[in-house]
Amino acid sequence: MEIDLLIHSAAQVVSARRRDGAPQRGAQLGELTIIRDGAVAIRGGQIVAVGTTAAVRRQVGPAEREIDATGRVVTPGFVDPHTHLVWMGDRAAEFEQRIAGASYQEIMAAGGGIISTVRATRQATVAELVDAARPRLERMLAHGSTTVEVKTGYGLNTDAELRQLEASVILDREHPVRVVPTFLGAHAIPAEYRGHTAAYVELVVTEMLPAVVEKSRELGLDSLPFCDVFCEEGAFDLAQSRRILEAARELGFPLKIHADEFQPLGGARLAVELGAVSADHLVVTAPADIAALGAAETVAVSLPSTPFGLGQSAYTPARALLAAGAALALATDCNPGTAWNESLPFVMALACRYLKITPAQALVATTLNSACALNWGARIGVLAPGYAADLLLLDIPDYRHLGYRFGTNPVALVVKDGQVVG
Ligand code: NIG
Ligand code: FE
């Protein structure tokens, strides 16, 4: 069998040991296959063989191209399952206000925060949104992300939300990174609905959700985007979150939720009840809700860049989630307010220290498990025959340098769908 690309002689080829499309849960998290002097063979954008260099060379025919990975580690491409990548405007001044003592929620209540990004984003055309997001996506790719979820949520009216959605679909088509879109019309209450949250919820349900269905068809998407809600004090309460997510589920949207970032409103339990694909943030999650996540399919997505970005000391209780049996994933939450971080390797470094997880656990949480948080776990996030050939050459001698080192970029080469793209 002739192949397109053979990556050989790697110090380690490292991947999650699980191949049924399901995440690694609880105590299982971090089970790896580590192949020394490893090789990966690729044909037609897919992985066709993984093993020692000698074994793979015996198994496959000559390769059109070979890459010598001596002294390097090969991993799956990283999957970032929670970002707010498409935005306009600038919030550096807010960062200074927070350093001076203002809280994120005080700034939000005063009409700043998300709403200030909304003012700028509403004025932009689709092309301007794409141009603003592209360099961010470029830097994510350079840091090893080959799949990135992108939310709307800075439009907050039907037209502006649809422009954000379209921008993410264009980015998916024009850029090597695989972009998975999410509709987050319920990210904040826009200024014109201040004090009238219930009316805004009805707008989301009766106008925006059907418009997103229509737009998805028009854009030729093979499935609906995710629908997400910011369930939080000052944003949407539990009943309003339920109203939106139930309506979305009725229309066939897969679900996500921002839960327990600042106040424990019960969003994680709602996610479990509604069969959401993921519940994200999970900083102040109540013990009963941790237990619920432990018994559910819903993936628990932790975003340690956010408390770090806000200078807060509380992080996701990852060990309690794992003790309960939950499937833990990690994401950047890249956004202009709380966490402008484009690097999953930096997220891994934070997670090892503040979530107290090992590099092996952090690696699975940013590959297989984060793919599962996007319903992509059967096709990406693992190095095994049949999976998409999304993989990285890392300039480190041992995979545990992920997490251990931070502040420099370990990624030497990025392959997406079998093509060298970075
Ligand atoms: O995930 N929590 C809500 N949304 C973002 C922040 C967005 C913003 O401040 O612009 C988050 O942290
Ligand atoms: Fe977020």
CSV table of C-alpha atoms and ligand atoms in Angstrom, one decimal:
chain,number,residue,atom,x,y,z
A,1,MET,CA,0.0,0.0,0.0
A,2,GLU,CA,1.6,3.3,-1.2
A,3,ILE,CA,1.2,6.1,1.3
A,4,ASP,CA,1.3,9.9,1.2
A,5,LEU,CA,3.3,10.7,4.3
A,6,LEU,CA,5.3,8.8,6.8
A,7,ILE,CA,6.4,10.4,10.0
A,8,HIS,CA,9.1,8.2,11.6
A,9,SER,CA,11.7,7.8,14.3
A,10,ALA,CA,9.8,9.8,16.9
A,11,ALA,CA,11.1,9.7,20.5
A,12,GLN,CA,7.4,9.0,21.4
A,13,VAL,CA,4.2,8.7,19.5
A,14,VAL,CA,1.6,9.4,22.2
A,15,SER,CA,-2.2,9.0,22.1
A,16,ALA,CA,-5.2,8.3,24.3
A,17,ARG,CA,-5.8,4.6,24.6
A,18,ARG,CA,-9.5,4.3,23.7
A,19,ARG,CA,-10.9,3.9,20.2
A,20,ASP,CA,-14.7,3.6,20.5
A,21,GLY,CA,-15.4,7.3,20.2
A,22,ALA,CA,-16.2,7.7,23.9
A,23,PRO,CA,-14.2,9.9,26.3
A,24,GLN,CA,-11.9,8.6,29.1
A,25,ARG,CA,-13.9,9.0,32.3
A,26,GLY,CA,-12.9,9.4,35.9
A,27,ALA,CA,-9.9,7.3,37.0
A,28,GLN,CA,-9.4,6.1,33.4
A,29,LEU,CA,-8.4,9.7,32.3
A,30,GLY,CA,-4.8,9.7,31.2
A,31,GLU,CA,-4.4,6.2,29.8
A,32,LEU,CA,-2.0,6.5,27.0
A,33,THR,CA,-0.3,4.4,24.4
A,34,ILE,CA,3.3,5.5,24.2
A,35,ILE,CA,5.4,4.1,21.3
A,36,ARG,CA,9.1,4.7,21.4
A,37,ASP,CA,10.9,5.1,18.0
A,38,GLY,CA,7.3,5.6,16.7
A,39,ALA,CA,5.9,6.2,13.3
A,40,VAL,CA,2.6,7.2,11.8
A,41,ALA,CA,1.6,6.5,8.1
A,42,ILE,CA,-1.0,8.6,6.4
A,43,ARG,CA,-3.0,8.2,3.2
A,44,GLY,CA,-5.9,10.2,1.8
A,45,GLY,CA,-6.0,12.5,4.9
A,46,GLN,CA,-6.4,9.5,7.2
A,47,ILE,CA,-4.1,7.6,9.5
A,48,VAL,CA,-3.5,4.1,8.1
A,49,ALA,CA,-0.8,2.7,10.5
A,50,VAL,CA,0.7,3.6,13.9
A,51,GLY,CA,3.5,1.6,15.6
A,52,THR,CA,7.3,1.4,15.9
A,53,THR,CA,9.2,2.7,12.9
A,54,ALA,CA,10.3,-0.8,12.0
A,55,ALA,CA,6.7,-2.2,12.2
A,56,VAL,CA,5.1,0.5,10.2
A,57,ARG,CA,7.8,0.3,7.5
A,58,ARG,CA,7.1,-3.4,7.2
A,59,GLN,CA,3.3,-2.8,7.1
A,60,VAL,CA,3.1,0.0,4.5
A,61,GLY,CA,4.7,0.5,1.1
A,62,PRO,CA,6.9,3.4,0.0
A,63,ALA,CA,5.9,6.9,1.1
A,64,GLU,CA,5.7,9.9,-1.2
A,65,ARG,CA,7.1,12.1,1.6
A,66,GLU,CA,8.9,11.2,4.8
A,67,ILE,CA,9.4,13.4,7.9
A,68,ASP,CA,12.1,12.4,10.4
A,69,ALA,CA,10.8,13.1,13.9
A,70,THR,CA,14.0,12.1,15.8
A,71,GLY,CA,14.1,13.6,19.3
A,72,ARG,CA,10.5,14.8,19.0
A,73,VAL,CA,7.1,13.7,20.3
A,74,VAL,CA,4.1,13.1,18.1
A,75,THR,CA,0.6,13.7,19.5
A,76,PRO,CA,-2.9,14.2,18.0
A,77,GLY,CA,-3.7,17.7,17.0
A,78,PHE,CA,-5.2,19.6,19.9
A,79,VAL,CA,-9.0,20.2,20.0
A,80,ASP,CA,-10.2,23.4,21.6
A,81,PRO,CA,-13.9,22.9,22.4
A,82,HIS,CA,-14.8,26.4,23.8
A,83,THR,CA,-13.8,29.7,22.2
A,84,HIS,CA,-15.4,33.1,21.5
A,85,LEU,CA,-13.0,33.8,18.6
A,86,VAL,CA,-15.0,36.2,16.5
A,87,TRP,CA,-15.2,39.6,18.0
A,88,MET,CA,-14.4,43.3,17.3
A,89,GLY,CA,-13.2,46.1,19.5
A,90,ASP,CA,-10.7,46.3,22.3
A,91,ARG,CA,-11.0,45.7,26.1
A,92,ALA,CA,-7.5,46.4,27.3
A,93,ALA,CA,-8.9,49.3,29.4
A,94,GLU,CA,-11.1,46.9,31.3
A,95,PHE,CA,-8.1,44.8,32.1
A,96,GLU,CA,-6.6,47.8,33.8
A,97,GLN,CA,-9.9,48.5,35.7
A,98,ARG,CA,-9.8,45.0,37.0
A,99,ILE,CA,-6.2,45.3,38.2
A,100,ALA,CA,-7.4,48.4,40.0
A,101,GLY,CA,-10.0,46.3,41.8
A,102,ALA,CA,-13.2,46.3,39.7
A,103,SER,CA,-14.8,42.8,39.3
A,104,TYR,CA,-15.8,41.3,36.0
A,105,GLN,CA,-19.4,41.3,37.1
A,106,GLU,CA,-19.3,45.0,38.3
A,107,ILE,CA,-17.9,46.0,34.9
A,108,MET,CA,-20.7,43.9,33.2
A,109,ALA,CA,-23.4,45.5,35.4
A,110,ALA,CA,-22.1,49.0,34.4
A,111,GLY,CA,-22.7,48.2,30.7
A,112,GLY,CA,-19.1,47.2,29.9
A,113,GLY,CA,-17.8,43.7,29.5
A,114,ILE,CA,-19.5,41.6,26.9
A,115,ILE,CA,-21.8,44.5,25.9
A,116,SER,CA,-18.9,46.7,24.9
A,117,THR,CA,-17.7,44.0,22.6
A,118,VAL,CA,-21.3,43.7,21.2
A,119,ARG,CA,-21.3,47.4,20.3
A,120,ALA,CA,-18.2,47.0,18.2
A,121,THR,CA,-19.2,43.6,16.7
A,122,ARG,CA,-22.6,44.7,15.6
A,123,GLN,CA,-21.0,47.3,13.3
A,124,ALA,CA,-18.9,44.8,11.4
A,125,THR,CA,-19.5,43.1,8.1
A,126,VAL,CA,-19.0,39.3,7.8
A,127,ALA,CA,-15.7,40.0,5.9
A,128,GLU,CA,-14.5,42.3,8.7
A,129,LEU,CA,-15.3,39.6,11.3
A,130,VAL,CA,-13.4,37.0,9.3
A,131,ASP,CA,-10.4,39.3,9.0
A,132,ALA,CA,-10.4,40.0,12.7
A,133,ALA,CA,-10.6,36.4,13.7
A,134,ARG,CA,-8.2,34.9,11.1
A,135,PRO,CA,-5.0,35.9,12.8
A,136,ARG,CA,-6.2,34.5,16.1
A,137,LEU,CA,-7.0,31.2,14.4
A,138,GLU,CA,-3.6,31.3,12.8
A,139,ARG,CA,-2.0,31.6,16.2
A,140,MET,CA,-4.1,28.8,17.6
A,141,LEU,CA,-2.9,26.6,14.7
A,142,ALA,CA,0.7,27.6,15.5
A,143,HIS,CA,0.1,26.4,19.1
A,144,GLY,CA,-1.3,23.0,17.8
A,145,SER,CA,-5.0,23.4,17.7
A,146,THR,CA,-6.3,21.6,14.6
A,147,THR,CA,-10.0,21.8,15.6
A,148,VAL,CA,-11.6,24.9,17.3
A,149,GLU,CA,-15.1,25.5,18.4
A,150,VAL,CA,-16.3,29.1,17.8
A,151,LYS,CA,-19.3,30.7,19.4
A,152,THR,CA,-21.5,33.6,18.3
A,153,GLY,CA,-22.7,35.8,21.2
A,154,TYR,CA,-21.4,39.2,20.5
A,155,GLY,CA,-24.2,40.1,18.1
A,156,LEU,CA,-27.3,39.7,20.3
A,157,ASN,CA,-29.7,40.6,17.6
A,158,THR,CA,-30.7,38.2,14.8
A,159,ASP,CA,-28.7,39.8,12.0
A,160,ALA,CA,-25.5,40.3,13.9
A,161,GLU,CA,-25.7,36.8,15.4
A,162,LEU,CA,-26.1,35.3,11.9
A,163,ARG,CA,-23.1,37.4,10.6
A,164,GLN,CA,-21.0,35.9,13.4
A,165,LEU,CA,-22.2,32.4,12.5
A,166,GLU,CA,-21.4,32.9,8.9
A,167,ALA,CA,-17.9,34.2,9.7
A,168,SER,CA,-17.2,31.0,11.6
A,169,VAL,CA,-18.4,28.9,8.7
A,170,ILE,CA,-16.2,30.9,6.3
A,171,LEU,CA,-13.2,30.4,8.6
A,172,ASP,CA,-13.8,26.7,8.5
A,173,ARG,CA,-13.8,26.6,4.7
A,174,GLU,CA,-10.9,29.0,4.0
A,175,HIS,CA,-8.6,28.0,6.9
A,176,PRO,CA,-6.9,24.7,7.6
A,177,VAL,CA,-8.3,24.6,11.2
A,178,ARG,CA,-11.6,22.7,11.5
A,179,VAL,CA,-14.1,25.2,13.0
A,180,VAL,CA,-17.1,23.9,14.8
A,181,PRO,CA,-19.8,26.6,15.2
A,182,THR,CA,-22.0,27.3,18.2
A,183,PHE,CA,-24.9,29.7,18.5
A,184,LEU,CA,-24.7,31.7,21.8
A,185,GLY,CA,-27.5,34.3,21.3
A,186,ALA,CA,-28.1,34.0,25.1
A,187,HIS,CA,-24.6,35.3,26.0
A,188,ALA,CA,-25.8,38.6,27.6
A,189,ILE,CA,-28.8,40.8,27.7
A,190,PRO,CA,-28.3,43.5,25.1
A,191,ALA,CA,-28.7,47.2,26.1
A,192,GLU,CA,-32.0,47.6,24.4
A,193,TYR,CA,-33.5,44.7,26.4
A,194,ARG,CA,-32.0,45.8,29.8
A,195,GLY,CA,-34.6,45.0,32.5
A,196,HIS,CA,-36.5,42.9,30.0
A,197,THR,CA,-34.7,39.6,30.0
A,198,ALA,CA,-37.8,37.6,29.5
A,199,ALA,CA,-38.6,39.4,26.3
A,200,TYR,CA,-35.0,38.9,25.1
A,201,VAL,CA,-35.4,35.1,25.9
A,202,GLU,CA,-38.5,35.1,23.7
A,203,LEU,CA,-36.6,36.8,20.9
A,204,VAL,CA,-33.9,34.1,21.1
A,205,VAL,CA,-36.5,31.3,21.1
A,206,THR,CA,-39.0,32.6,18.6
A,207,GLU,CA,-36.8,34.5,16.1
A,208,MET,CA,-33.1,33.6,16.5
A,209,LEU,CA,-33.3,29.8,16.8
A,210,PRO,CA,-35.4,29.4,13.7
A,211,ALA,CA,-33.2,31.9,11.8
A,212,VAL,CA,-30.1,29.9,12.8
A,213,VAL,CA,-31.8,26.8,11.4
A,214,GLU,CA,-32.6,28.6,8.2
A,215,LYS,CA,-29.1,30.1,7.9
A,216,SER,CA,-27.4,26.7,8.6
A,217,ARG,CA,-29.4,25.3,5.6
A,218,GLU,CA,-28.5,28.2,3.4
A,219,LEU,CA,-24.8,27.9,4.4
A,220,GLY,CA,-24.9,24.2,3.5
A,221,LEU,CA,-23.9,22.9,6.9
A,222,ASP,CA,-24.5,19.1,7.3
A,223,SER,CA,-25.7,19.6,10.9
A,224,LEU,CA,-26.9,22.3,13.1
A,225,PRO,CA,-24.5,24.3,15.2
A,226,PHE,CA,-24.4,23.8,19.0
A,227,CYS,CA,-26.7,26.0,21.0
A,228,ASP,CA,-25.2,27.4,24.2
A,229,VAL,CA,-26.5,29.7,27.0
A,230,PHE,CA,-24.6,31.7,29.6
A,231,CYS,CA,-26.4,30.6,32.8
A,232,GLU,CA,-25.2,33.1,35.4
A,233,GLU,CA,-26.3,35.8,37.7
A,234,GLY,CA,-26.6,39.0,35.6
A,235,ALA,CA,-27.0,36.8,32.4
A,236,PHE,CA,-29.7,34.0,32.2
A,237,ASP,CA,-31.1,32.3,35.2
A,238,LEU,CA,-31.9,28.6,35.3
A,239,ALA,CA,-35.5,28.8,34.1
A,240,GLN,CA,-34.5,31.1,31.2
A,241,SER,CA,-31.6,28.8,30.3
A,242,ARG,CA,-34.0,25.8,30.4
A,243,ARG,CA,-36.5,27.6,28.1
A,244,ILE,CA,-33.8,28.4,25.5
A,245,LEU,CA,-32.1,25.0,25.6
A,246,GLU,CA,-35.4,23.0,25.5
A,247,ALA,CA,-36.5,25.0,22.5
A,248,ALA,CA,-33.2,24.4,20.8
A,249,ARG,CA,-33.3,20.7,21.5
A,250,GLU,CA,-36.8,20.6,20.1
A,251,LEU,CA,-35.4,22.0,16.8
A,252,GLY,CA,-32.5,19.5,16.8
A,253,PHE,CA,-29.6,21.6,18.1
A,254,PRO,CA,-27.0,19.7,20.1
A,255,LEU,CA,-26.5,21.6,23.5
A,256,LYS,CA,-23.8,23.2,25.6
A,257,ILE,CA,-24.0,25.5,28.6
A,258,HIS,CA,-21.8,28.0,30.4
A,259,ALA,CA,-22.4,26.9,34.0
A,260,ASP,CA,-21.1,27.7,37.5
A,261,GLU,CA,-18.5,30.3,36.5
A,262,PHE,CA,-19.3,32.7,39.3
A,263,GLN,CA,-22.5,31.5,41.0
A,264,PRO,CA,-23.8,27.9,41.3
A,265,LEU,CA,-27.2,28.3,39.6
A,266,GLY,CA,-27.6,24.6,38.8
A,267,GLY,CA,-26.7,24.9,35.1
A,268,ALA,CA,-24.6,21.7,35.2
A,269,ARG,CA,-27.5,19.6,36.4
A,270,LEU,CA,-29.7,21.2,33.8
A,271,ALA,CA,-27.1,20.2,31.1
A,272,VAL,CA,-27.2,16.6,32.4
A,273,GLU,CA,-31.0,16.5,32.5
A,274,LEU,CA,-31.3,17.9,28.9
A,275,GLY,CA,-28.6,15.5,27.6
A,276,ALA,CA,-26.2,18.4,26.7
A,277,VAL,CA,-23.0,17.4,25.0
A,278,SER,CA,-21.0,19.5,27.4
A,279,ALA,CA,-21.2,21.8,30.5
A,280,ASP,CA,-18.4,24.4,30.6
A,281,HIS,CA,-16.6,26.5,33.2
A,282,LEU,CA,-17.7,24.5,36.4
A,283,VAL,CA,-15.7,26.5,39.0
A,284,VAL,CA,-18.3,26.7,41.8
A,285,THR,CA,-20.3,23.6,40.9
A,286,ALA,CA,-22.2,22.1,43.9
A,287,PRO,CA,-21.4,18.6,45.1
A,288,ALA,CA,-24.7,17.2,43.9
A,289,ASP,CA,-24.1,18.6,40.4
A,290,ILE,CA,-20.6,17.1,40.4
A,291,ALA,CA,-22.2,13.8,41.2
A,292,ALA,CA,-24.7,14.3,38.4
A,293,LEU,CA,-21.9,15.0,35.8
A,294,GLY,CA,-20.1,11.9,37.1
A,295,ALA,CA,-23.1,9.7,36.1
A,296,ALA,CA,-23.8,11.4,32.8
A,297,GLU,CA,-22.5,11.5,29.2
A,298,THR,CA,-22.2,15.3,29.4
A,299,VAL,CA,-18.5,16.2,29.1
A,300,ALA,CA,-17.2,18.6,31.9
A,301,VAL,CA,-15.2,21.3,30.1
A,302,SER,CA,-12.8,23.2,32.3
A,303,LEU,CA,-11.4,26.6,31.2
A,304,PRO,CA,-8.5,27.4,33.5
A,305,SER,CA,-7.5,30.4,31.4
A,306,THR,CA,-10.5,32.2,32.8
A,307,PRO,CA,-9.8,32.3,36.5
A,308,PHE,CA,-6.1,32.9,35.6
A,309,GLY,CA,-7.1,35.7,33.2
A,310,LEU,CA,-9.3,37.3,36.0
A,311,GLY,CA,-6.6,36.8,38.6
A,312,GLN,CA,-8.9,34.6,40.7
A,313,SER,CA,-7.8,31.7,42.9
A,314,ALA,CA,-10.7,29.3,42.4
A,315,TYR,CA,-10.5,26.7,39.6
A,316,THR,CA,-12.6,23.8,38.5
A,317,PRO,CA,-12.6,21.0,41.1
A,318,ALA,CA,-11.2,18.6,38.6
A,319,ARG,CA,-10.2,15.9,41.1
A,320,ALA,CA,-13.7,15.8,42.6
A,321,LEU,CA,-15.2,15.6,39.1
A,322,LEU,CA,-12.9,12.7,38.2
A,323,ALA,CA,-13.6,11.0,41.6
A,324,ALA,CA,-17.3,11.2,40.6
A,325,GLY,CA,-16.5,9.5,37.3
A,326,ALA,CA,-16.9,12.6,35.0
A,327,ALA,CA,-15.3,13.0,31.5
A,328,LEU,CA,-13.0,16.0,31.8
A,329,ALA,CA,-12.0,18.2,28.9
A,330,LEU,CA,-10.0,21.4,28.6
A,331,ALA,CA,-10.5,24.5,26.4
A,332,THR,CA,-9.0,28.0,26.1
A,333,ASP,CA,-12.3,30.0,26.3
A,334,CYS,CA,-10.4,32.5,24.2
A,335,ASN,CA,-12.3,35.8,24.4
A,336,PRO,CA,-11.5,39.5,24.8
A,337,GLY,CA,-12.9,39.9,28.3
A,338,THR,CA,-11.7,37.1,30.7
A,339,ALA,CA,-9.2,35.1,28.8
A,340,TRP,CA,-7.4,36.1,25.6
A,341,ASN,CA,-5.4,32.9,25.4
A,342,GLU,CA,-4.9,31.1,22.1
A,343,SER,CA,-2.6,28.4,23.4
A,344,LEU,CA,-3.8,25.0,24.6
A,345,PRO,CA,-0.3,24.1,25.8
A,346,PHE,CA,-0.6,27.0,28.2
A,347,VAL,CA,-4.0,25.7,29.3
A,348,MET,CA,-2.3,22.3,30.0
A,349,ALA,CA,0.3,24.0,32.1
A,350,LEU,CA,-2.4,25.8,34.1
A,351,ALA,CA,-4.5,22.6,34.5
A,352,CYS,CA,-1.6,20.6,35.9
A,353,ARG,CA,-0.9,23.2,38.6
A,354,TYR,CA,-4.4,24.4,39.5
A,355,LEU,CA,-6.6,21.4,38.6
A,356,LYS,CA,-3.9,19.0,39.9
A,357,ILE,CA,-4.0,16.7,36.9
A,358,THR,CA,-1.0,15.0,35.3
A,359,PRO,CA,0.4,15.8,31.9
A,360,ALA,CA,-1.1,12.5,30.6
A,361,GLN,CA,-4.6,13.6,31.9
A,362,ALA,CA,-4.2,17.1,30.4
A,363,LEU,CA,-3.2,15.6,27.0
A,364,VAL,CA,-6.3,13.4,26.9
A,365,ALA,CA,-8.4,16.3,28.1
A,366,THR,CA,-7.2,18.4,25.1
A,367,THR,CA,-7.4,15.6,22.5
A,368,LEU,CA,-9.9,12.7,22.8
A,369,ASN,CA,-12.0,14.2,25.5
A,370,SER,CA,-12.2,17.7,24.0
A,371,ALA,CA,-13.1,16.0,20.6
A,372,CYS,CA,-16.0,14.2,22.5
A,373,ALA,CA,-17.1,17.7,23.8
A,374,LEU,CA,-17.8,18.5,20.1
A,375,ASN,CA,-19.3,15.1,19.1
A,376,TRP,CA,-16.2,14.4,17.1
A,377,GLY,CA,-14.6,11.7,19.3
A,378,ALA,CA,-14.9,9.0,16.7
A,379,ARG,CA,-13.0,10.8,14.1
A,380,ILE,CA,-10.3,13.0,15.7
A,381,GLY,CA,-8.2,13.3,18.9
A,382,VAL,CA,-6.6,9.8,18.7
A,383,LEU,CA,-3.7,8.4,16.6
A,384,ALA,CA,-5.1,5.2,15.3
A,385,PRO,CA,-6.0,3.8,11.8
A,386,GLY,CA,-9.2,5.3,10.5
A,387,TYR,CA,-8.9,8.6,12.4
A,388,ALA,CA,-8.3,11.9,10.6
A,389,ALA,CA,-4.6,12.6,10.2
A,390,ASP,CA,-4.5,15.6,12.5
A,391,LEU,CA,-1.2,15.5,14.4
A,392,LEU,CA,1.7,17.5,15.8
A,393,LEU,CA,5.4,17.2,16.0
A,394,LEU,CA,6.5,18.7,19.3
A,395,ASP,CA,10.0,19.9,20.0
A,396,ILE,CA,10.2,18.1,23.4
A,397,PRO,CA,11.8,14.7,24.3
A,398,ASP,CA,9.0,13.4,26.4
A,399,TYR,CA,5.2,14.1,26.4
A,400,ARG,CA,5.4,15.2,30.1
A,401,HIS,CA,7.1,18.4,29.0
A,402,LEU,CA,3.5,19.4,28.0
A,403,GLY,CA,2.3,20.9,31.2
A,404,TYR,CA,5.7,21.0,32.8
A,405,ARG,CA,7.0,23.8,30.5
A,406,PHE,CA,5.1,26.9,29.7
A,407,GLY,CA,5.6,30.3,28.0
A,408,THR,CA,7.2,29.0,24.9
A,409,ASN,CA,5.6,27.1,22.0
A,410,PRO,CA,6.5,23.4,21.8
A,411,VAL,CA,4.8,22.9,18.4
A,412,ALA,CA,7.3,22.3,15.6
A,413,LEU,CA,5.0,21.0,12.8
A,414,VAL,CA,1.2,20.7,12.4
A,415,VAL,CA,-0.5,18.2,10.1
A,416,LYS,CA,-4.2,18.5,9.4
A,417,ASP,CA,-6.1,16.0,7.4
A,418,GLY,CA,-2.7,14.7,6.2
A,419,GLN,CA,-1.4,18.0,4.9
A,420,VAL,CA,1.5,19.9,6.5
A,421,VAL,CA,-0.2,23.2,7.5
A,422,GLY,CA,2.0,24.8,10.1
B,1,NIG,O1,-16.7,32.3,28.8
B,1,NIG,N1,-18.7,33.8,30.5
B,1,NIG,C1,-19.1,34.3,29.5
B,1,NIG,N2,-18.5,34.5,28.4
B,1,NIG,C2,-17.0,34.5,28.3
B,1,NIG,C3,-16.6,35.9,28.6
B,1,NIG,C4,-16.9,36.7,27.4
B,1,NIG,C5,-16.5,38.2,27.5
B,1,NIG,O2,-16.2,38.7,28.6
B,1,NIG,O3,-16.5,38.8,26.4
B,1,NIG,C6,-16.4,33.5,29.2
B,1,NIG,O4,-15.7,33.7,30.1
B,2,FE,FE,-17.2,31.1,27.3
